[in-house]
Amino acid sequence: MSLSFCSATELLTRLQAGEISSVEVTSECLRQIDAHDATIHAFVHVARDAALAQAAEIDRRRKSGEAMGPLAGLPVALKDNLCTRDAPTTCGSRMFERFCPPYDATVVTRLHEADAVLIGKTNMDEFAMGSSTETSCWGPTRNPWDPRCVPGGSSGGAAAAVAAGMTPLAVGSDTGGSIRQPASFCGVTGLKPTYGRVSRYGLVALASSMDQVGPIGRSVADVALLLNVLAGHDPSESTSIDAPITDFTDSIRRPLDGLTIGIVREHYDGCLDGDDPSSEGLDAEIEAAVREAVRVYQTLGARVREISLPHSRYAVAAFCILASGEAFANLARCDGIHYGRRADEAAVLADWNAQSRALEARHDQQALDHLEPPLSRLYRASRSEAFGAEVKRRILLGTQVLSEDCYEAYYVKAQRLRRLVRDDFDAAFGEVDVVVGPVAPTAAYPLGRRLHDPLLMYRGDRYTVGSNLAGLAAISVPCGVTAAGLPIGLHLQCPPMQDERLLRAAQMFQQATDWHTRRPPSPGKKL
């Protein structure tokens, strides 16, 4: 197998044995980027020279017998909402198109300390607001399995880069499914750790109470390897959990005895769709693949129990309200004055002067008194031209739900629903060890199909948003392909701080199946 499609764990073993060099691995990833990224568009910044120099230095240190970090020589890609002081951090937005942070995110610092080779920044939905990686100001990312389809989002660039052999590992962020859904669509493994398990310091926030940084790789072993480096307490981050970190790569080798998995009744009876007859239901191929995965668990000795999450039908609505409110608050600083792209001040002032003179000439004092001041116009112009449609939509919704008239009726009610969603999970985990189900109602869909139907786009996250509302650990692992040859993901969820159990349960499935070893036939060929 080409180096570009070897797993991270295999590459690391060969690097440590001296069979291959970091320069060879990094060069192979760069060749794959050169060959396919013009079509896939997984990257918005490739750190070619820096990555090769870093790889060469790691090879030199290894030959000299120096102690090496746990990821020494492995290329890792970063989602473009993680601050990097030596590379742009644009968040897929014109607002940040020229932003170079003065510091590294904590996870970036930890990757440097682990001697990973940081190969570049990956494309994403603008400010992580989207489920298809189509809202990026740099253009959409395409699915390596079929470039006519979306890769999922918002970490679509990271998942596509791993699937296309451009990097063995990537770091994404997940607010409502943004690691797990693209991992499902691209046929890779993606983990959303327990909220607080990985530092958010240096992650440009979407919804601070739900955002979580996590790993993407080709297998459970790969994401466990990366999680060992990413996880851990960070005193710089107020929500970081101060708890011991397990060696996840060691623990996944031990299968779980007496595993009880929960099958959610509402996943299959349409309850998650609410009362909207136009809502897209669970695709038959997805349901069949998930049920077959459950059968595999049964052959491994797992018990299966049906459970209910009665408030899950309201999870998307609660998520949209809460996430929009938090996004509104987090993006208030992006006004062109404090942060972000600024509109042409001279043009704004000239327009104001022209209107002012015209009103004075007409002696219209009332209109003059209500004329919008130049500074307010500059704010409006900067945000209007720098934000895309989806970001504007969520800011407007957030403005509304946090307003005095709507706060109690919407935002507070959504917080109460969030508590009920968490209570449902708590009750379920009193009966089962792991909840198993679909990641998304469909496999990857054609580019443009849902871009102008935001409600349909939001409903596509109905199986994943509950994990973020409740702060759970959750993972997507490949479990099949559709008749059209597109990957299908299996969703596993565990209680908070049970990341080890989650990874062990996922590893059991991957040891019994080979779906995670499948590769796209040839990235970009179907376009």
PDB file of N, CA and C in Angstrom, residues 390-460:
ATOM      1  N   GLU A 390     -25.014  32.189   5.416  1.00  0.00           N
ATOM      2  CA  GLU A 390     -25.347  31.330   6.556  1.00  0.00           C
ATOM      3  C   GLU A 390     -24.949  31.980   7.873  1.00  0.00           C
ATOM      4  N   VAL A 391     -23.803  32.651   7.892  1.00  0.00           N
ATOM      5  CA  VAL A 391     -23.378  33.336   9.113  1.00  0.00           C
ATOM      6  C   VAL A 391     -24.351  34.466   9.440  1.00  0.00           C
ATOM      7  N   LYS A 392     -24.759  35.216   8.438  1.00  0.00           N
ATOM      8  CA  LYS A 392     -25.732  36.290   8.670  1.00  0.00           C
ATOM      9  C   LYS A 392     -27.049  35.728   9.198  1.00  0.00           C
ATOM     10  N   ARG A 393     -27.455  34.601   8.632  1.00  0.00           N
ATOM     11  CA  ARG A 393     -28.716  33.992   9.063  1.00  0.00           C
ATOM     12  C   ARG A 393     -28.654  33.636  10.551  1.00  0.00           C
ATOM     13  N   ARG A 394     -27.551  33.063  10.980  1.00  0.00           N
ATOM     14  CA  ARG A 394     -27.450  32.639  12.381  1.00  0.00           C
ATOM     15  C   ARG A 394     -27.261  33.826  13.325  1.00  0.00           C
ATOM     16  N   ILE A 395     -26.573  34.855  12.868  1.00  0.00           N
ATOM     17  CA  ILE A 395     -26.445  36.061  13.697  1.00  0.00           C
ATOM     18  C   ILE A 395     -27.814  36.704  13.902  1.00  0.00           C
ATOM     19  N   LEU A 396     -28.605  36.772  12.837  1.00  0.00           N
ATOM     20  CA  LEU A 396     -29.936  37.365  12.945  1.00  0.00           C
ATOM     21  C   LEU A 396     -30.822  36.535  13.879  1.00  0.00           C
ATOM     22  N   LEU A 397     -30.743  35.214  13.750  1.00  0.00           N
ATOM     23  CA  LEU A 397     -31.535  34.356  14.631  1.00  0.00           C
ATOM     24  C   LEU A 397     -31.070  34.518  16.081  1.00  0.00           C
ATOM     25  N   GLY A 398     -29.745  34.576  16.275  1.00  0.00           N
ATOM     26  CA  GLY A 398     -29.221  34.768  17.621  1.00  0.00           C
ATOM     27  C   GLY A 398     -29.628  36.095  18.219  1.00  0.00           C
ATOM     28  N   THR A 399     -29.634  37.139  17.386  1.00  0.00           N
ATOM     29  CA  THR A 399     -30.088  38.449  17.852  1.00  0.00           C
ATOM     30  C   THR A 399     -31.529  38.380  18.341  1.00  0.00           C
ATOM     31  N   GLN A 400     -32.355  37.664  17.575  1.00  0.00           N
ATOM     32  CA  GLN A 400     -33.775  37.560  17.912  1.00  0.00           C
ATOM     33  C   GLN A 400     -33.994  36.784  19.207  1.00  0.00           C
ATOM     34  N   VAL A 401     -33.363  35.594  19.329  1.00  0.00           N
ATOM     35  CA  VAL A 401     -33.661  34.746  20.486  1.00  0.00           C
ATOM     36  C   VAL A 401     -33.070  35.312  21.778  1.00  0.00           C
ATOM     37  N   LEU A 402     -32.081  36.209  21.672  1.00  0.00           N
ATOM     38  CA  LEU A 402     -31.526  36.834  22.870  1.00  0.00           C
ATOM     39  C   LEU A 402     -32.156  38.188  23.179  1.00  0.00           C
ATOM     40  N   SER A 403     -33.085  38.609  22.341  1.00  0.00           N
ATOM     41  CA  SER A 403     -33.742  39.894  22.585  1.00  0.00           C
ATOM     42  C   SER A 403     -34.639  39.804  23.812  1.00  0.00           C
ATOM     43  N   GLU A 404     -34.947  40.939  24.372  1.00  0.00           N
ATOM     44  CA  GLU A 404     -35.749  40.974  25.599  1.00  0.00           C
ATOM     45  C   GLU A 404     -37.104  40.317  25.408  1.00  0.00           C
ATOM     46  N   ASP A 405     -37.695  40.501  24.226  1.00  0.00           N
ATOM     47  CA  ASP A 405     -39.029  39.958  23.978  1.00  0.00           C
ATOM     48  C   ASP A 405     -39.026  38.436  23.820  1.00  0.00           C
ATOM     49  N   CYS A 406     -37.906  37.868  23.373  1.00  0.00           N
ATOM     50  CA  CYS A 406     -37.880  36.441  23.027  1.00  0.00           C
ATOM     51  C   CYS A 406     -37.026  35.586  23.958  1.00  0.00           C
ATOM     52  N   TYR A 407     -36.280  36.212  24.825  1.00  0.00           N
ATOM     53  CA  TYR A 407     -35.300  35.464  25.620  1.00  0.00           C
ATOM     54  C   TYR A 407     -35.951  34.332  26.424  1.00  0.00           C
ATOM     55  N   GLU A 408     -37.002  34.644  27.160  1.00  0.00           N
ATOM     56  CA  GLU A 408     -37.657  33.620  27.976  1.00  0.00           C
ATOM     57  C   GLU A 408     -38.361  32.580  27.118  1.00  0.00           C
ATOM     58  N   ALA A 409     -39.009  33.045  26.071  1.00  0.00           N
ATOM     59  CA  ALA A 409     -39.823  32.152  25.249  1.00  0.00           C
ATOM     60  C   ALA A 409     -38.982  31.186  24.418  1.00  0.00           C
ATOM     61  N   TYR A 410     -37.766  31.594  24.038  1.00  0.00           N
ATOM     62  CA  TYR A 410     -36.950  30.763  23.156  1.00  0.00           C
ATOM     63  C   TYR A 410     -35.666  30.293  23.830  1.00  0.00           C
ATOM     64  N   TYR A 411     -34.806  31.233  24.216  1.00  0.00           N
ATOM     65  CA  TYR A 411     -33.485  30.827  24.706  1.00  0.00           C
ATOM     66  C   TYR A 411     -33.591  30.048  26.020  1.00  0.00           C
ATOM     67  N   VAL A 412     -34.352  30.543  26.961  1.00  0.00           N
ATOM     68  CA  VAL A 412     -34.487  29.842  28.245  1.00  0.00           C
ATOM     69  C   VAL A 412     -35.185  28.497  28.053  1.00  0.00           C
ATOM     70  N   LYS A 413     -36.198  28.477  27.203  1.00  0.00           N
ATOM     71  CA  LYS A 413     -36.892  27.210  26.943  1.00  0.00           C
ATOM     72  C   LYS A 413     -35.945  26.202  26.292  1.00  0.00           C
ATOM     73  N   ALA A 414     -35.084  26.674  25.381  1.00  0.00           N
ATOM     74  CA  ALA A 414     -34.116  25.777  24.741  1.00  0.00           C
ATOM     75  C   ALA A 414     -33.126  25.223  25.766  1.00  0.00           C
ATOM     76  N   GLN A 415     -32.732  26.036  26.745  1.00  0.00           N
ATOM     77  CA  GLN A 415     -31.845  25.548  27.795  1.00  0.00           C
ATOM     78  C   GLN A 415     -32.533  24.468  28.633  1.00  0.00           C
ATOM     79  N   ARG A 416     -33.828  24.637  28.884  1.00  0.00           N
ATOM     80  CA  ARG A 416     -34.560  23.611  29.622  1.00  0.00           C
ATOM     81  C   ARG A 416     -34.646  22.314  28.814  1.00  0.00           C
ATOM     82  N   LEU A 417     -34.863  22.463  27.507  1.00  0.00           N
ATOM     83  CA  LEU A 417     -34.882  21.280  26.647  1.00  0.00           C
ATOM     84  C   LEU A 417     -33.521  20.583  26.651  1.00  0.00           C
ATOM     85  N   ARG A 418     -32.468  21.384  26.674  1.00  0.00           N
ATOM     86  CA  ARG A 418     -31.126  20.798  26.738  1.00  0.00           C
ATOM     87  C   ARG A 418     -30.980  19.919  27.979  1.00  0.00           C
ATOM     88  N   ARG A 419     -31.501  20.380  29.095  1.00  0.00           N
ATOM     89  CA  ARG A 419     -31.441  19.599  30.324  1.00  0.00           C
ATOM     90  C   ARG A 419     -32.223  18.295  30.180  1.00  0.00           C
ATOM     91  N   LEU A 420     -33.370  18.363  29.509  1.00  0.00           N
ATOM     92  CA  LEU A 420     -34.177  17.165  29.317  1.00  0.00           C
ATOM     93  C   LEU A 420     -33.482  16.171  28.393  1.00  0.00           C
ATOM     94  N   VAL A 421     -32.808  16.677  27.366  1.00  0.00           N
ATOM     95  CA  VAL A 421     -32.044  15.798  26.474  1.00  0.00           C
ATOM     96  C   VAL A 421     -30.959  15.083  27.267  1.00  0.00           C
ATOM     97  N   ARG A 422     -30.253  15.827  28.117  1.00  0.00           N
ATOM     98  CA  ARG A 422     -29.210  15.205  28.951  1.00  0.00           C
ATOM     99  C   ARG A 422     -29.824  14.182  29.908  1.00  0.00           C
ATOM    100  N   ASP A 423     -30.979  14.514  30.494  1.00  0.00           N
ATOM    101  CA  ASP A 423     -31.634  13.567  31.401  1.00  0.00           C
ATOM    102  C   ASP A 423     -32.005  12.275  30.677  1.00  0.00           C
ATOM    103  N   ASP A 424     -32.471  12.391  29.431  1.00  0.00           N
ATOM    104  CA  ASP A 424     -32.794  11.193  28.642  1.00  0.00           C
ATOM    105  C   ASP A 424     -31.570  10.301  28.481  1.00  0.00           C
ATOM    106  N   PHE A 425     -30.434  10.907  28.157  1.00  0.00           N
ATOM    107  CA  PHE A 425     -29.206  10.129  28.000  1.00  0.00           C
ATOM    108  C   PHE A 425     -28.784   9.505  29.328  1.00  0.00           C
ATOM    109  N   ASP A 426     -28.889  10.273  30.399  1.00  0.00           N
ATOM    110  CA  ASP A 426     -28.514   9.731  31.714  1.00  0.00           C
ATOM    111  C   ASP A 426     -29.347   8.497  32.044  1.00  0.00           C
ATOM    112  N   ALA A 427     -30.634   8.564  31.765  1.00  0.00           N
ATOM    113  CA  ALA A 427     -31.503   7.419  32.028  1.00  0.00           C
ATOM    114  C   ALA A 427     -31.120   6.235  31.145  1.00  0.00           C
ATOM    115  N   ALA A 428     -30.824   6.516  29.894  1.00  0.00           N
ATOM    116  CA  ALA A 428     -30.455   5.445  28.964  1.00  0.00           C
ATOM    117  C   ALA A 428     -29.157   4.764  29.392  1.00  0.00           C
ATOM    118  N   PHE A 429     -28.188   5.573  29.831  1.00  0.00           N
ATOM    119  CA  PHE A 429     -26.909   4.994  30.219  1.00  0.00           C
ATOM    120  C   PHE A 429     -26.991   4.274  31.563  1.00  0.00           C
ATOM    121  N   GLY A 430     -28.109   4.377  32.227  1.00  0.00           N
ATOM    122  CA  GLY A 430     -28.342   3.523  33.383  1.00  0.00           C
ATOM    123  C   GLY A 430     -28.667   2.100  32.975  1.00  0.00           C
ATOM    124  N   GLU A 431     -29.038   1.910  31.703  1.00  0.00           N
ATOM    125  CA  GLU A 431     -29.413   0.583  31.202  1.00  0.00           C
ATOM    126  C   GLU A 431     -28.388   0.009  30.225  1.00  0.00           C
ATOM    127  N   VAL A 432     -27.656   0.879  29.497  1.00  0.00           N
ATOM    128  CA  VAL A 432     -26.740   0.408  28.458  1.00  0.00           C
ATOM    129  C   VAL A 432     -25.383   1.080  28.627  1.00  0.00           C
ATOM    130  N   ASP A 433     -24.377   0.483  27.992  1.00  0.00           N
ATOM    131  CA  ASP A 433     -23.021   1.036  28.052  1.00  0.00           C
ATOM    132  C   ASP A 433     -22.752   2.020  26.928  1.00  0.00           C
ATOM    133  N   VAL A 434     -23.294   1.720  25.755  1.00  0.00           N
ATOM    134  CA  VAL A 434     -23.042   2.514  24.559  1.00  0.00           C
ATOM    135  C   VAL A 434     -24.341   2.630  23.780  1.00  0.00           C
ATOM    136  N   VAL A 435     -24.615   3.812  23.248  1.00  0.00           N
ATOM    137  CA  VAL A 435     -25.751   4.007  22.343  1.00  0.00           C
ATOM    138  C   VAL A 435     -25.230   3.939  20.914  1.00  0.00           C
ATOM    139  N   VAL A 436     -25.863   3.123  20.084  1.00  0.00           N
ATOM    140  CA  VAL A 436     -25.414   2.898  18.709  1.00  0.00           C
ATOM    141  C   VAL A 436     -26.525   3.284  17.743  1.00  0.00           C
ATOM    142  N   GLY A 437     -26.156   3.967  16.658  1.00  0.00           N
ATOM    143  CA  GLY A 437     -27.155   4.357  15.670  1.00  0.00           C
ATOM    144  C   GLY A 437     -26.506   4.971  14.450  1.00  0.00           C
ATOM    145  N   PRO A 438     -27.300   5.581  13.581  1.00  0.00           N
ATOM    146  CA  PRO A 438     -26.757   6.242  12.400  1.00  0.00           C
ATOM    147  C   PRO A 438     -26.103   7.574  12.757  1.00  0.00           C
ATOM    148  N   VAL A 439     -25.163   7.998  11.930  1.00  0.00           N
ATOM    149  CA  VAL A 439     -24.564   9.326  12.080  1.00  0.00           C
ATOM    150  C   VAL A 439     -25.444  10.368  11.409  1.00  0.00           C
ATOM    151  N   ALA A 440     -25.927  10.044  10.233  1.00  0.00           N
ATOM    152  CA  ALA A 440     -26.740  10.965   9.431  1.00  0.00           C
ATOM    153  C   ALA A 440     -27.831  10.167   8.738  1.00  0.00           C
ATOM    154  N   PRO A 441     -28.923  10.818   8.352  1.00  0.00           N
ATOM    155  CA  PRO A 441     -30.023  10.079   7.712  1.00  0.00           C
ATOM    156  C   PRO A 441     -29.714   9.599   6.306  1.00  0.00           C
ATOM    157  N   THR A 442     -28.691  10.176   5.661  1.00  0.00           N
ATOM    158  CA  THR A 442     -28.314   9.781   4.306  1.00  0.00           C
ATOM    159  C   THR A 442     -26.803   9.701   4.221  1.00  0.00           C
ATOM    160  N   ALA A 443     -26.328   9.158   3.124  1.00  0.00           N
ATOM    161  CA  ALA A 443     -24.909   9.268   2.794  1.00  0.00           C
ATOM    162  C   ALA A 443     -24.674  10.643   2.160  1.00  0.00           C
ATOM    163  N   ALA A 444     -23.457  10.878   1.693  1.00  0.00           N
ATOM    164  CA  ALA A 444     -23.129  12.166   1.077  1.00  0.00           C
ATOM    165  C   ALA A 444     -24.078  12.460  -0.086  1.00  0.00           C
ATOM    166  N   TYR A 445     -24.501  13.710  -0.198  1.00  0.00           N
ATOM    167  CA  TYR A 445     -25.456  14.116  -1.226  1.00  0.00           C
ATOM    168  C   TYR A 445     -24.776  15.091  -2.193  1.00  0.00           C
ATOM    169  N   PRO A 446     -25.366  15.333  -3.351  1.00  0.00           N
ATOM    170  CA  PRO A 446     -24.718  16.186  -4.353  1.00  0.00           C
ATOM    171  C   PRO A 446     -24.512  17.616  -3.868  1.00  0.00           C
ATOM    172  N   LEU A 447     -23.434  18.214  -4.305  1.00  0.00           N
ATOM    173  CA  LEU A 447     -23.155  19.614  -4.016  1.00  0.00           C
ATOM    174  C   LEU A 447     -24.332  20.480  -4.446  1.00  0.00           C
ATOM    175  N   GLY A 448     -24.699  21.421  -3.608  1.00  0.00           N
ATOM    176  CA  GLY A 448     -25.757  22.368  -3.929  1.00  0.00           C
ATOM    177  C   GLY A 448     -27.154  21.929  -3.588  1.00  0.00           C
ATOM    178  N   ARG A 449     -27.343  20.635  -3.280  1.00  0.00           N
ATOM    179  CA  ARG A 449     -28.705  20.130  -3.077  1.00  0.00           C
ATOM    180  C   ARG A 449     -29.399  20.777  -1.876  1.00  0.00           C
ATOM    181  N   ARG A 450     -28.675  20.998  -0.772  1.00  0.00           N
ATOM    182  CA  ARG A 450     -29.299  21.531   0.439  1.00  0.00           C
ATOM    183  C   ARG A 450     -28.817  22.938   0.788  1.00  0.00           C
ATOM    184  N   LEU A 451     -27.947  23.477  -0.032  1.00  0.00           N
ATOM    185  CA  LEU A 451     -27.303  24.737   0.329  1.00  0.00           C
ATOM    186  C   LEU A 451     -28.311  25.860   0.550  1.00  0.00           C
ATOM    187  N   HIS A 452     -29.397  25.856  -0.203  1.00  0.00           N
ATOM    188  CA  HIS A 452     -30.394  26.922  -0.097  1.00  0.00           C
ATOM    189  C   HIS A 452     -31.652  26.468   0.635  1.00  0.00           C
ATOM    190  N   ASP A 453     -31.536  25.368   1.361  1.00  0.00           N
ATOM    191  CA  ASP A 453     -32.640  24.871   2.191  1.00  0.00           C
ATOM    192  C   ASP A 453     -32.094  24.637   3.596  1.00  0.00           C
ATOM    193  N   PRO A 454     -31.894  25.708   4.368  1.00  0.00           N
ATOM    194  CA  PRO A 454     -31.225  25.563   5.664  1.00  0.00           C
ATOM    195  C   PRO A 454     -31.938  24.629   6.623  1.00  0.00           C
ATOM    196  N   LEU A 455     -33.267  24.576   6.590  1.00  0.00           N
ATOM    197  CA  LEU A 455     -33.973  23.693   7.518  1.00  0.00           C
ATOM    198  C   LEU A 455     -33.658  22.229   7.240  1.00  0.00           C
ATOM    199  N   LEU A 456     -33.600  21.869   5.956  1.00  0.00           N
ATOM    200  CA  LEU A 456     -33.235  20.498   5.600  1.00  0.00           C
ATOM    201  C   LEU A 456     -31.794  20.208   6.008  1.00  0.00           C
ATOM    202  N   MET A 457     -30.921  21.197   5.825  1.00  0.00           N
ATOM    203  CA  MET A 457     -29.518  21.043   6.227  1.00  0.00           C
ATOM    204  C   MET A 457     -29.424  20.809   7.729  1.00  0.00           C
ATOM    205  N   TYR A 458     -30.165  21.597   8.515  1.00  0.00           N
ATOM    206  CA  TYR A 458     -30.105  21.465   9.974  1.00  0.00           C
ATOM    207  C   TYR A 458     -30.626  20.099  10.426  1.00  0.00           C
ATOM    208  N   ARG A 459     -31.697  19.631   9.787  1.00  0.00           N
ATOM    209  CA  ARG A 459     -32.273  18.346  10.195  1.00  0.00           C
ATOM    210  C   ARG A 459     -31.333  17.179   9.925  1.00  0.00           C
ATOM    211  N   GLY A 460     -30.389  17.370   9.023  1.00  0.00           N
ATOM    212  CA  GLY A 460     -29.406  16.320   8.760  1.00  0.00           C
ATOM    213  C   GLY A 460     -28.512  16.023   9.946  1.00  0.00           C
TER     214      GLY A 460
END
